[in-house]
Amino acid sequence: MRFGATCSGHDVMMTKDPDPQRVQSRADQLTADELKVGSDDPEAQAEEILLESDERTDNRVSPPGQPVEHRTSEDTVDTTD
């Protein structure tokens, strides 16, 4: 378990670490701005980016009258050729 992002000034308990392959993939694809700033540890930077992204995804709040849909790639429509 990890303590990571804060939400309204409170530590949020994160229970799962990103998949190592996903972290490596993200580290290999740092944005131009991320590369410009530089990093002593691109993997650690990528892991933190993914943890924050996952936290925001898991805790999205629906705007009034507009529910947030949680979809995965398996929920996409098959195209016909």
PDB file of C-alpha atoms in Angstrom:
ATOM      1  CA  MET A   1       0.000   0.000   0.000  1.00  0.00           C
ATOM      2  CA  ARG A   2       1.108   3.522  -0.660  1.00  0.00           C
ATOM      3  CA  PHE A   3       0.220   6.979   0.470  1.00  0.00           C
ATOM      4  CA  GLY A   4       0.294   9.221  -2.509  1.00  0.00           C
ATOM      5  CA  ALA A   5      -1.922  11.916  -3.896  1.00  0.00           C
ATOM      6  CA  THR A   6      -3.778  14.261  -1.655  1.00  0.00           C
ATOM      7  CA  CYS A   7      -7.427  15.052  -2.057  1.00  0.00           C
ATOM      8  CA  SER A   8      -8.639  18.213  -0.341  1.00  0.00           C
ATOM      9  CA  GLY A   9      -5.487  18.169   1.782  1.00  0.00           C
ATOM     10  CA  HIS A  10      -5.953  14.572   2.957  1.00  0.00           C
ATOM     11  CA  ASP A  11      -3.643  11.677   2.127  1.00  0.00           C
ATOM     12  CA  VAL A  12      -5.324   9.113  -0.088  1.00  0.00           C
ATOM     13  CA  MET A  13      -4.469   5.430   0.413  1.00  0.00           C
ATOM     14  CA  MET A  14      -3.529   3.814  -2.870  1.00  0.00           C
ATOM     15  CA  THR A  15      -3.745   0.058  -2.790  1.00  0.00           C
ATOM     16  CA  LYS A  16      -2.243  -0.995  -6.102  1.00  0.00           C
ATOM     17  CA  ASP A  17       0.938  -0.065  -7.873  1.00  0.00           C
ATOM     18  CA  PRO A  18       0.922   0.301 -11.655  1.00  0.00           C
ATOM     19  CA  ASP A  19       1.991  -2.696 -13.701  1.00  0.00           C
ATOM     20  CA  PRO A  20       5.785  -2.604 -14.247  1.00  0.00           C
ATOM     21  CA  GLN A  21       5.370  -2.951 -18.031  1.00  0.00           C
ATOM     22  CA  ARG A  22       2.946  -0.020 -18.020  1.00  0.00           C
ATOM     23  CA  VAL A  23       5.432   2.049 -15.984  1.00  0.00           C
ATOM     24  CA  GLN A  24       8.270   1.230 -18.399  1.00  0.00           C
ATOM     25  CA  SER A  25       6.080   2.077 -21.385  1.00  0.00           C
ATOM     26  CA  ARG A  26       5.173   5.437 -19.829  1.00  0.00           C
ATOM     27  CA  ALA A  27       8.814   6.122 -18.942  1.00  0.00           C
ATOM     28  CA  ASP A  28       9.766   5.473 -22.563  1.00  0.00           C
ATOM     29  CA  GLN A  29       7.123   7.968 -23.716  1.00  0.00           C
ATOM     30  CA  LEU A  30       7.731  10.998 -21.503  1.00  0.00           C
ATOM     31  CA  THR A  31       6.298  14.158 -23.056  1.00  0.00           C
ATOM     32  CA  ALA A  32       8.482  16.910 -24.477  1.00  0.00           C
ATOM     33  CA  ASP A  33       7.838  19.043 -21.372  1.00  0.00           C
ATOM     34  CA  GLU A  34       8.762  16.158 -19.069  1.00  0.00           C
ATOM     35  CA  LEU A  35      11.958  15.521 -21.025  1.00  0.00           C
ATOM     36  CA  LYS A  36      12.801  19.232 -21.033  1.00  0.00           C
ATOM     37  CA  VAL A  37      12.690  19.344 -17.229  1.00  0.00           C
ATOM     38  CA  GLY A  38      14.709  16.152 -17.025  1.00  0.00           C
ATOM     39  CA  SER A  39      14.557  13.288 -14.570  1.00  0.00           C
ATOM     40  CA  ASP A  40      17.108  11.325 -12.585  1.00  0.00           C
ATOM     41  CA  ASP A  41      14.711   8.369 -12.506  1.00  0.00           C
ATOM     42  CA  PRO A  42      12.254   8.237 -15.456  1.00  0.00           C
ATOM     43  CA  GLU A  43      10.669   5.019 -14.139  1.00  0.00           C
ATOM     44  CA  ALA A  44       9.874   6.567 -10.746  1.00  0.00           C
ATOM     45  CA  GLN A  45       8.539   9.667 -12.497  1.00  0.00           C
ATOM     46  CA  ALA A  46       6.361   7.520 -14.767  1.00  0.00           C
ATOM     47  CA  GLU A  47       5.072   5.506 -11.801  1.00  0.00           C
ATOM     48  CA  GLU A  48       4.012   8.677  -9.978  1.00  0.00           C
ATOM     49  CA  ILE A  49       2.335  10.016 -13.128  1.00  0.00           C
ATOM     50  CA  LEU A  50       0.405   6.761 -13.540  1.00  0.00           C
ATOM     51  CA  LEU A  51      -0.582   6.613  -9.854  1.00  0.00           C
ATOM     52  CA  GLU A  52      -1.968  10.141 -10.045  1.00  0.00           C
ATOM     53  CA  SER A  53      -3.756   9.407 -13.306  1.00  0.00           C
ATOM     54  CA  ASP A  54      -5.289   6.199 -11.918  1.00  0.00           C
ATOM     55  CA  GLU A  55      -6.409   8.034  -8.783  1.00  0.00           C
ATOM     56  CA  ARG A  56      -8.130  10.745 -10.857  1.00  0.00           C
ATOM     57  CA  THR A  57      -9.753   8.095 -13.049  1.00  0.00           C
ATOM     58  CA  ASP A  58     -10.989   6.046 -10.092  1.00  0.00           C
ATOM     59  CA  ASN A  59     -12.377   9.053  -8.227  1.00  0.00           C
ATOM     60  CA  ARG A  60     -14.035  11.093 -10.950  1.00  0.00           C
ATOM     61  CA  VAL A  61     -17.096  12.982  -9.861  1.00  0.00           C
ATOM     62  CA  SER A  62     -20.091  13.257 -12.154  1.00  0.00           C
ATOM     63  CA  PRO A  63     -21.265  16.785 -12.898  1.00  0.00           C
ATOM     64  CA  PRO A  64     -24.950  17.316 -12.070  1.00  0.00           C
ATOM     65  CA  GLY A  65     -27.091  15.748 -14.786  1.00  0.00           C
ATOM     66  CA  GLN A  66     -24.068  14.344 -16.633  1.00  0.00           C
ATOM     67  CA  PRO A  67     -23.023  10.928 -15.341  1.00  0.00           C
ATOM     68  CA  VAL A  68     -19.425   9.896 -15.928  1.00  0.00           C
ATOM     69  CA  GLU A  69     -19.175   6.662 -17.871  1.00  0.00           C
ATOM     70  CA  HIS A  70     -16.427   4.205 -16.967  1.00  0.00           C
ATOM     71  CA  ARG A  71     -15.512   2.265 -20.098  1.00  0.00           C
ATOM     72  CA  THR A  72     -12.695  -0.048 -21.006  1.00  0.00           C
ATOM     73  CA  SER A  73     -11.288  -0.959 -24.390  1.00  0.00           C
ATOM     74  CA  GLU A  74     -13.401  -4.131 -24.247  1.00  0.00           C
ATOM     75  CA  ASP A  75     -16.519  -1.911 -24.288  1.00  0.00           C
ATOM     76  CA  THR A  76     -15.828  -0.544 -27.753  1.00  0.00           C
ATOM     77  CA  VAL A  77     -17.984  -1.298 -30.761  1.00  0.00           C
ATOM     78  CA  ASP A  78     -16.691  -3.805 -33.289  1.00  0.00           C
ATOM     79  CA  THR A  79     -16.272  -2.184 -36.689  1.00  0.00           C
ATOM     80  CA  THR A  80     -17.403  -3.892 -39.834  1.00  0.00           C
ATOM     81  CA  ASP A  81     -15.291  -3.678 -42.947  1.00  0.00           C
TER      82      ASP A  81
END
